Coordinates of C-alpha atoms in Angstrom, one line a residue:
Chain A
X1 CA 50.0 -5.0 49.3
X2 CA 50.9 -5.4 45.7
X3 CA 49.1 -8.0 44.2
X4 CA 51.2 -9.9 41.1
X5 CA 49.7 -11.6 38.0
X6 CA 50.5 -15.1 39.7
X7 CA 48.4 -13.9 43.0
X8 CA 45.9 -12.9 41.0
X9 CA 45.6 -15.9 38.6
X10 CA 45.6 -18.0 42.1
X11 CA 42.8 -16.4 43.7
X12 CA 40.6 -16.3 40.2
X13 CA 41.4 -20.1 39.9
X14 CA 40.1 -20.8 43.2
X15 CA 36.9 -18.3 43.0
X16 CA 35.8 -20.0 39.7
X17 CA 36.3 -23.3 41.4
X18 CA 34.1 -22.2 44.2
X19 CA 31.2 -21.1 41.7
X20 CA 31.2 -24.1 40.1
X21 CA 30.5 -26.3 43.1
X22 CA 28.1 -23.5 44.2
X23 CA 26.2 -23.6 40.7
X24 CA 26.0 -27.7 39.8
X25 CA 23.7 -28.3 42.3
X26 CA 21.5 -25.3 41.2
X27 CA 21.8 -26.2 38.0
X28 CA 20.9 -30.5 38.5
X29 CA 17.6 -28.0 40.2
X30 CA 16.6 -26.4 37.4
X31 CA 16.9 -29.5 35.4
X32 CA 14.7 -31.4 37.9
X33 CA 11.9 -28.8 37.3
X34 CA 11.9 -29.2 34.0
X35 CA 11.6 -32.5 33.0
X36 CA 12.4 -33.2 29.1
X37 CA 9.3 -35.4 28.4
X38 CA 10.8 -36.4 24.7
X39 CA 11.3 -39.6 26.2
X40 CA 7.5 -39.9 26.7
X41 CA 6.3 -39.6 22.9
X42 CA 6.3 -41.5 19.7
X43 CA 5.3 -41.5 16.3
X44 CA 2.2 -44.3 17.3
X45 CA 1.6 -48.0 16.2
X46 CA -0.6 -47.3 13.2
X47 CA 1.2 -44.3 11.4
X48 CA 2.1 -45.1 7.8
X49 CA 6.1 -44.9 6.8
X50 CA 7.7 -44.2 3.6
X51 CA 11.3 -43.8 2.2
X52 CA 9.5 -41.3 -0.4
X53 CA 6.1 -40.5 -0.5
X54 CA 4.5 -40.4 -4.2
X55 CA 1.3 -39.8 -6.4
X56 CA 0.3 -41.1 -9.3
X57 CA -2.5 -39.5 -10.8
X58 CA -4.7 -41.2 -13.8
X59 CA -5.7 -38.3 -15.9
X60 CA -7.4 -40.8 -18.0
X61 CA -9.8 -41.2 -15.7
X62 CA -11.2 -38.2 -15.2
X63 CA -13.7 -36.3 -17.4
X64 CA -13.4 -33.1 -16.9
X65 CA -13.1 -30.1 -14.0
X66 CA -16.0 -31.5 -12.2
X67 CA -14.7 -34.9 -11.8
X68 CA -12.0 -33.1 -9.3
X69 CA -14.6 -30.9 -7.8
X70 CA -15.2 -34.0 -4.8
X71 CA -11.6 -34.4 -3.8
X72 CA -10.7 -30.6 -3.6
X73 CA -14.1 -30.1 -1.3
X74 CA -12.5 -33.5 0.8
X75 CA -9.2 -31.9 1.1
X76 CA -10.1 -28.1 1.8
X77 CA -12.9 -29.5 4.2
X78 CA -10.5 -31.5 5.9
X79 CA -8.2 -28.3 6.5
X80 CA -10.2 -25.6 6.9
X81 CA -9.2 -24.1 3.6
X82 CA -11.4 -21.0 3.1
X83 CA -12.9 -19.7 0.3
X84 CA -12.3 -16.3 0.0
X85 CA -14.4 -13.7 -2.3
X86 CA -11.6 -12.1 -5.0
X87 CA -8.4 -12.2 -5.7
X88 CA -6.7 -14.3 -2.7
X89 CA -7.2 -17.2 -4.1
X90 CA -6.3 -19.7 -1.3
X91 CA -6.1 -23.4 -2.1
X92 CA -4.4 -27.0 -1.2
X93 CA -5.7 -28.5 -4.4
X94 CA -7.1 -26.9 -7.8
X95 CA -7.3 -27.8 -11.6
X96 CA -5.2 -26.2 -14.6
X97 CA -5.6 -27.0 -18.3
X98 CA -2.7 -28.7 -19.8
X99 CA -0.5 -25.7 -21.2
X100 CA -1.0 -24.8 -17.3
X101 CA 0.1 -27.9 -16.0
X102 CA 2.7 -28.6 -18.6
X103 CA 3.8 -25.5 -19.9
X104 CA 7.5 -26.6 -21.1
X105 CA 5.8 -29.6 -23.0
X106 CA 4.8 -27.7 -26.3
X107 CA 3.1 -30.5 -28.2
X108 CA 1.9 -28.9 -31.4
X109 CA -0.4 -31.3 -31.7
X110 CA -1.9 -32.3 -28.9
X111 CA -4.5 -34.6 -28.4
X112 CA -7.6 -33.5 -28.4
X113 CA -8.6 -35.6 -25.5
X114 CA -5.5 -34.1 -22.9
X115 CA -5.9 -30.5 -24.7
X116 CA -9.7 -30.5 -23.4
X117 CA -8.9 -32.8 -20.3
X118 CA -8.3 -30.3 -16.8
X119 CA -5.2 -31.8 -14.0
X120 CA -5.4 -31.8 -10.4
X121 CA -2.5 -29.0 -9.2
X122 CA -1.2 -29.3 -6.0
X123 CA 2.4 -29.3 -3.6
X124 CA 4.9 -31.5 -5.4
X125 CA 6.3 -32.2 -2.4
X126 CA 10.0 -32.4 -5.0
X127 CA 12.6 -34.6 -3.9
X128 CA 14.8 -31.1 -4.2
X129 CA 12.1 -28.5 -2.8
X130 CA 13.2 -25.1 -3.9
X131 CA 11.1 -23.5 -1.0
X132 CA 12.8 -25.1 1.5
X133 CA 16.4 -23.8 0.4
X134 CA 14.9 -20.5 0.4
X135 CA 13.5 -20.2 3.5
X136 CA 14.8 -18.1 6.2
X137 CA 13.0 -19.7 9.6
X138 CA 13.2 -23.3 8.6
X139 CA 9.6 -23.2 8.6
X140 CA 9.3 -25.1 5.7
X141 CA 11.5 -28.2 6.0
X142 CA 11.6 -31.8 4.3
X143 CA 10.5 -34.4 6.5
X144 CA 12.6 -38.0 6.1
X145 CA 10.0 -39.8 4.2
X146 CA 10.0 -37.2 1.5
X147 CA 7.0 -34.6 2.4
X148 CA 7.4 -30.9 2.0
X149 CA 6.1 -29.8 5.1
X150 CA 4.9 -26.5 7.1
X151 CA 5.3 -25.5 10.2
X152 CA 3.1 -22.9 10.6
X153 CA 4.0 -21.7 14.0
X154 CA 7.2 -21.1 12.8
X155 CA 5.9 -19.4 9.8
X156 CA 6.9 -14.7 9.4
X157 CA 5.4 -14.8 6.3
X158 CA 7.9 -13.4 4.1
X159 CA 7.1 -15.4 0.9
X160 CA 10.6 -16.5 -0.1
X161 CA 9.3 -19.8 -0.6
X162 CA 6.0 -18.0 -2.7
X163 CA 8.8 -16.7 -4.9
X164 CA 10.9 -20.0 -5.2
X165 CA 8.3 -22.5 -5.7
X166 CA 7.7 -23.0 -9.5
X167 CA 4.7 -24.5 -9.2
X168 CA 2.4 -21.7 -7.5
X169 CA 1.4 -24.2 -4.9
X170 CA 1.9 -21.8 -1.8
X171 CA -0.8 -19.6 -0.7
X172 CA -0.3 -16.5 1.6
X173 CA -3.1 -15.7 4.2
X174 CA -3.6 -12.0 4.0
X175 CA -6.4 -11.8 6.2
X176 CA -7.7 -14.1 9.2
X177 CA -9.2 -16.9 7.2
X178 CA -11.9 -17.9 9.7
X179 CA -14.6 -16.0 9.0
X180 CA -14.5 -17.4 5.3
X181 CA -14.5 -21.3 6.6
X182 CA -17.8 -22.4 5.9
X183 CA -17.5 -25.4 8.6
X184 CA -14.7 -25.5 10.5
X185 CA -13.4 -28.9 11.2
X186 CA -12.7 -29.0 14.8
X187 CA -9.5 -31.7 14.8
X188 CA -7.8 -29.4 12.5
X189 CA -6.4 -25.4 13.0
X190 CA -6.8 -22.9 10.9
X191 CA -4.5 -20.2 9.9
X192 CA -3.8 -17.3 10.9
X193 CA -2.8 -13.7 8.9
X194 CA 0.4 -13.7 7.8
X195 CA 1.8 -17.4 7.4
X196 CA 1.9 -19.0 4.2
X197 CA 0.1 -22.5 3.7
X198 CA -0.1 -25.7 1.2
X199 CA -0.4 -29.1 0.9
X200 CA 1.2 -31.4 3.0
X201 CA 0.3 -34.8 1.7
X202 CA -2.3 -35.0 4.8
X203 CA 0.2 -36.1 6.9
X204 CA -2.2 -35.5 10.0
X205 CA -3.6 -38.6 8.2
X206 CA -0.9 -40.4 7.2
X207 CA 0.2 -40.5 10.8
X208 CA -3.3 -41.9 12.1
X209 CA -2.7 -44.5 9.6
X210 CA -5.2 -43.3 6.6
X211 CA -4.4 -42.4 2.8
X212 CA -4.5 -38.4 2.1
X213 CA -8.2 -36.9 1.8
X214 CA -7.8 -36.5 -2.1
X215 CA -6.5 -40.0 -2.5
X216 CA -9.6 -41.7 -0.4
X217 CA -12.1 -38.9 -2.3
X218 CA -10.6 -40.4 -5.8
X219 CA -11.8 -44.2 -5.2
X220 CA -9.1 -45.4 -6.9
X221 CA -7.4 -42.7 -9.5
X222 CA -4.9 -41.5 -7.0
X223 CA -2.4 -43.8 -5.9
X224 CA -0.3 -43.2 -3.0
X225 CA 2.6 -44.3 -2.2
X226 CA 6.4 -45.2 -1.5
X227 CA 8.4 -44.0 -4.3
X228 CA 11.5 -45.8 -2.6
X229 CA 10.6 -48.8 -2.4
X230 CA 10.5 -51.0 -6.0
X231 CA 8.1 -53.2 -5.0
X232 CA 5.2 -51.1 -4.2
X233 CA 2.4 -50.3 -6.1
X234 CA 2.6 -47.1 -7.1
X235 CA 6.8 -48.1 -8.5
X236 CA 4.6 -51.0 -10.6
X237 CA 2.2 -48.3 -12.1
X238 CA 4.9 -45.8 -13.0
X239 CA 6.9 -48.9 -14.7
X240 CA 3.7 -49.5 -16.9
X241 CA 2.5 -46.1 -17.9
X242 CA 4.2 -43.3 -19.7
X243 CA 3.7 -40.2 -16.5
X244 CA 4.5 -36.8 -17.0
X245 CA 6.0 -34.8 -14.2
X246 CA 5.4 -30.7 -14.0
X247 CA 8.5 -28.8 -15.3
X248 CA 11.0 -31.4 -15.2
X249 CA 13.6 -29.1 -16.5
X250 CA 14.3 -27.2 -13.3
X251 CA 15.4 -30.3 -11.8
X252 CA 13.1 -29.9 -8.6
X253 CA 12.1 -33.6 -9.3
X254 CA 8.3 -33.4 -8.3
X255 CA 6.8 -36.8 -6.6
X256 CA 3.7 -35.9 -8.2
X257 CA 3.1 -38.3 -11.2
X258 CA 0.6 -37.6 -14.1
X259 CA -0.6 -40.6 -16.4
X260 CA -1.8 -38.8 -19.6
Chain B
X1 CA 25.6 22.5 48.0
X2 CA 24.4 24.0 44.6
X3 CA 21.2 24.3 43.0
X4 CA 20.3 21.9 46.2
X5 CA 16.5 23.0 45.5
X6 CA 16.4 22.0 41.5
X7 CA 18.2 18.6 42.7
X8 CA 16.1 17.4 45.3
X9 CA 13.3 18.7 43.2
X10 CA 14.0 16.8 40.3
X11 CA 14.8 13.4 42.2
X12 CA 11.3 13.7 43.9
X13 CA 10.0 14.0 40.4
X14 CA 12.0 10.9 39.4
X15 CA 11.4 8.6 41.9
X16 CA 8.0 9.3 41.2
X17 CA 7.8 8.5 37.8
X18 CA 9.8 5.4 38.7
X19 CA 7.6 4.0 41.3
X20 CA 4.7 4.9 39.8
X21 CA 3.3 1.3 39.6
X22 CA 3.9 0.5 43.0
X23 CA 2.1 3.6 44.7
X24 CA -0.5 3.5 41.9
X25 CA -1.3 -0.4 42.9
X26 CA -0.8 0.2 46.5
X27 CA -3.9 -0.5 49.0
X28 CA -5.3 -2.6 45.8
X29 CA -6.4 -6.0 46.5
X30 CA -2.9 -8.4 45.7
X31 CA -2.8 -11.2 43.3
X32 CA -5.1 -14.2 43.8
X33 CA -5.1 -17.4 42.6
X34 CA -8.0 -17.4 40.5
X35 CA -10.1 -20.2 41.0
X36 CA -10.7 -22.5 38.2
X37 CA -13.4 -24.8 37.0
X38 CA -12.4 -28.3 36.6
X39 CA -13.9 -30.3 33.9
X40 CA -16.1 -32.9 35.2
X41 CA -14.9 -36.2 36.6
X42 CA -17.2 -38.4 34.4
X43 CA -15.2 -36.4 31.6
X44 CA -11.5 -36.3 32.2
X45 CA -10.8 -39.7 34.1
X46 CA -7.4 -38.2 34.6
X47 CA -4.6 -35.8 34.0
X48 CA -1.5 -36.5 31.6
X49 CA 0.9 -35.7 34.0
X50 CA 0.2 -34.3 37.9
X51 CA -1.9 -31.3 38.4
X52 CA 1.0 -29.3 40.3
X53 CA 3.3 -30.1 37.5
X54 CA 1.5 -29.1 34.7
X55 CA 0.3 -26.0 36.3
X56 CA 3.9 -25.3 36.3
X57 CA 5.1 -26.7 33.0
X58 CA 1.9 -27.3 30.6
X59 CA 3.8 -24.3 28.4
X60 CA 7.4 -25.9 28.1
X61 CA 5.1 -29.1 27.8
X62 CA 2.7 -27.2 24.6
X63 CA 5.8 -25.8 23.0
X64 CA 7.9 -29.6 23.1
X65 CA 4.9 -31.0 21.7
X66 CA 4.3 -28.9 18.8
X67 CA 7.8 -29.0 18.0
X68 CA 7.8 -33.0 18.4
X69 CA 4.2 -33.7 16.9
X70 CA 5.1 -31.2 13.5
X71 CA 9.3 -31.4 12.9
X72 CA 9.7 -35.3 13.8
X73 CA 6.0 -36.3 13.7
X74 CA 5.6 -37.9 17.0
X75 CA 1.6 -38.5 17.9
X76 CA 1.6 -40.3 20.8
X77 CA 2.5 -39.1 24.1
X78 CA 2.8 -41.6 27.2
X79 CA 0.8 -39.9 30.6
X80 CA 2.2 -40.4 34.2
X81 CA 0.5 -43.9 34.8
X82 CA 1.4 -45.2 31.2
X83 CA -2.0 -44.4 29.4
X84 CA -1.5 -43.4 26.0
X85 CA -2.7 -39.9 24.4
X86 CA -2.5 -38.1 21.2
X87 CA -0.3 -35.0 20.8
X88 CA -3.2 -32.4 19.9
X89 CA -4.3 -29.4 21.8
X90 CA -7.5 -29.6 20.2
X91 CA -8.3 -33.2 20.0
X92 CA -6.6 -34.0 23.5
X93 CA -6.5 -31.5 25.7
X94 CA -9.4 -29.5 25.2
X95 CA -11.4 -32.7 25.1
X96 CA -11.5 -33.0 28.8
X97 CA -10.8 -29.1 29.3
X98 CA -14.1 -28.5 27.2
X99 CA -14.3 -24.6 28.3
X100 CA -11.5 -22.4 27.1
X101 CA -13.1 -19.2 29.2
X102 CA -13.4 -21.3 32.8
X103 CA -10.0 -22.9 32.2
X104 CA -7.4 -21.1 29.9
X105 CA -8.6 -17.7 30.2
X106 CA -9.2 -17.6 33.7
X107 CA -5.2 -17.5 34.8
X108 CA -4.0 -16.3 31.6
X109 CA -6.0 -13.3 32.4
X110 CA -5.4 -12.6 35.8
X111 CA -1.5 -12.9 34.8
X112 CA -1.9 -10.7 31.6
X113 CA -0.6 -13.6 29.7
X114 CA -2.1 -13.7 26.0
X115 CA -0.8 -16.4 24.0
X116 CA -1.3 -16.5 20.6
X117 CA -2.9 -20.3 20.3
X118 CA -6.1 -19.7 19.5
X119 CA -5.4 -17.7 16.8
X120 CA -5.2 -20.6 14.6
X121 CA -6.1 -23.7 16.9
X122 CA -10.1 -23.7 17.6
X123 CA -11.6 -23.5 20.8
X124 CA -14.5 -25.8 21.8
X125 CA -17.6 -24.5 21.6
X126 CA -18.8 -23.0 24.6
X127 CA -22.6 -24.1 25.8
X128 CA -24.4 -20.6 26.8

């Protein structure tokens, strides 16, 4: 028997007909077995919600490196940030003199007060995060309410976003950073080799309804807040004080506010 | 037939090599169940969802939750009878399942499973 293309087209339509009754049920199976459980979380009553997270940092009232020394132990407590012997230098939160901190401001005659004073470095968490357009995985992404964030699972560790963030705020793990915690703190992971890692605005906090290690360490220096909205604190601050932001010029637009 | 000899001679060889793990394992005890230590009722009043179902699906369930609790920032996860928990593997779940060895290792073990969790997540302490 000679079979023509309309046969032929008659028996496939039929056959592919027949599979697809055969597979629906199979397939409302499979889809019993694994039940989507989205529908069974939420972000929690207490979490605290921002358009644009911000800090405002009073220089002014801090004396010196040591003044920092209680948040950066706070924060690198708080995530089981190790400190590592050499040149690997891992860190959430550090200190920089000024011409670190603000190296396109070339004052030639700075005051002697800010050229002696240190600042408190950390992730800008920019409205236009650099890192984020660099990275391949997606594994550093910005979160709605403003917040640079990592997701370390997601993490290969190829540095783009090392190379694209202007501020040095990323830090790659280049060995397992456990044996260098000194206390681990058991409601938070640690890394492991190979991911990159930085501050995240303590959002781990921020969700459980508290202020960001640093900011609670600071009594007070450190305000925290929503950059969005005009009537918040931290908006009536920055309309009242003259703030510099770190390297305004590359048009990352940093959230991190310095009064001088 | 030609070169019947170096044929049949080479099949053998090959079907050996190809069935090697099944005449290797054969007469070896077969795959049990391994029995695992329950944490103790005064500690873990109850399970987030039922016992056969997570055994099936606690690994869809780990990898929606630290997609959900990291990417949208969902904490809070509602159990089978409407209870309330939080979205951690260390606070939550290993909070009732206080022995990583007598629960997690037991099965993942016997099933030559080795997932990377605790690489950066930290395992209670275990009492010696």
């Amino acid at each position: 028997m000679k079979t023509t293309r309309r046969d032929f087209l008659k028996v496939a339509g039929v056959t592919a007909l027949g599979m697809a009754a055969g597979a629906g049920p199979a397939l409302a199976y499979s889809k019993g077995a694994y039940l989507p459980h989205t529908e069974h979380m939420d972000t929690g009553h207490d979490h605290l919600a921002a358009k644009r997270w911000g800090m405002v940092i009073d220089t002014r009232a801090f004396h010196g490196e040591a003044d920092y020394a209680p948040l950066i132990e706070a924060c690198h407590k708080e995530h089981n940030v190790p400190t590592i012997p050499g040149t690997q230098d891992v860190k959430w939160l550090w200190t920089g003199g000024f011409h670190a901190t603000f190296p396109h401001n070339h004052q030639e005659f700075l005051a002697e007060r800010a050229h002696h004073a240190a600042y408190p470095l950390l992730c800008n968490h920019c409205d236009n995060p650099p890192c984020v357009r660099v990275c391949p995985t997606q594994a550093t992404f910005k979160r709605e309410d403003g917040i640079v964030m990592m997701d370390m699972h997601r993490c290969i560790g190829c540095r783009f976003c090392m190379a694209g963030c202007p501020y040095g705020s990323r830090s790659f793990n280049f060995q397992d950073p456990r044996p260098f915690i000194a206390e681990e703190n058991l409601a938070y992971p640690t890394r492991m080799k190979g991911v990159v890692e930085k501050c995240t605005f303590c959002t781990e906090r921020l969700a459980e309804g508290k202020m960001p290690a640093c900011v609670e360490a600071s009594e007070g220096k450190i305000v925290f807040g929503d950059l969005g909205d005009p009537d918040s604190e931290i908006r009536h601050i920055l309309a009242e004080n003259f703030t510099l932001r770190r390297k305004p010029d590359l048009g990352t637009s940093p959230s991190v506010f310095y009064i001088i | 037939m030609y070169d019947g000899g170096k044929i049949i001679a080479g099949l053998i060889v090959f079907l050996g090599i190809v069935g090697f793990p099944f005449w290797y394992n054969a007469g070896s005890a077969g795959y049990k169940t391994p029995e695992l230590k329950l944490p103790p009722k005064s500690k873990a009043t109850e399970c987030i969802r039922p016992t056969d179902w997570m055994r099936a699906e606690h690994m869809q369930l780990l990898d929606t939750w630290r997609d959900s609790v990291v990417r949208e920032g969902n904490l809070v996860y509602t159990t089978a009878s409407g209870g309330h928990v939080e979205m951690s593997l260390q606070k939550t779940c290993m909070d009732c399942h206080d022995s990583k060895k007598e629960f997690c290792d037991k099965c993942h073990t016997a099933a030559a499973v080795d997932p990377y969790c605790w690489d950066c997540h930290i395992a209670p302490k275990e009492e010696k």
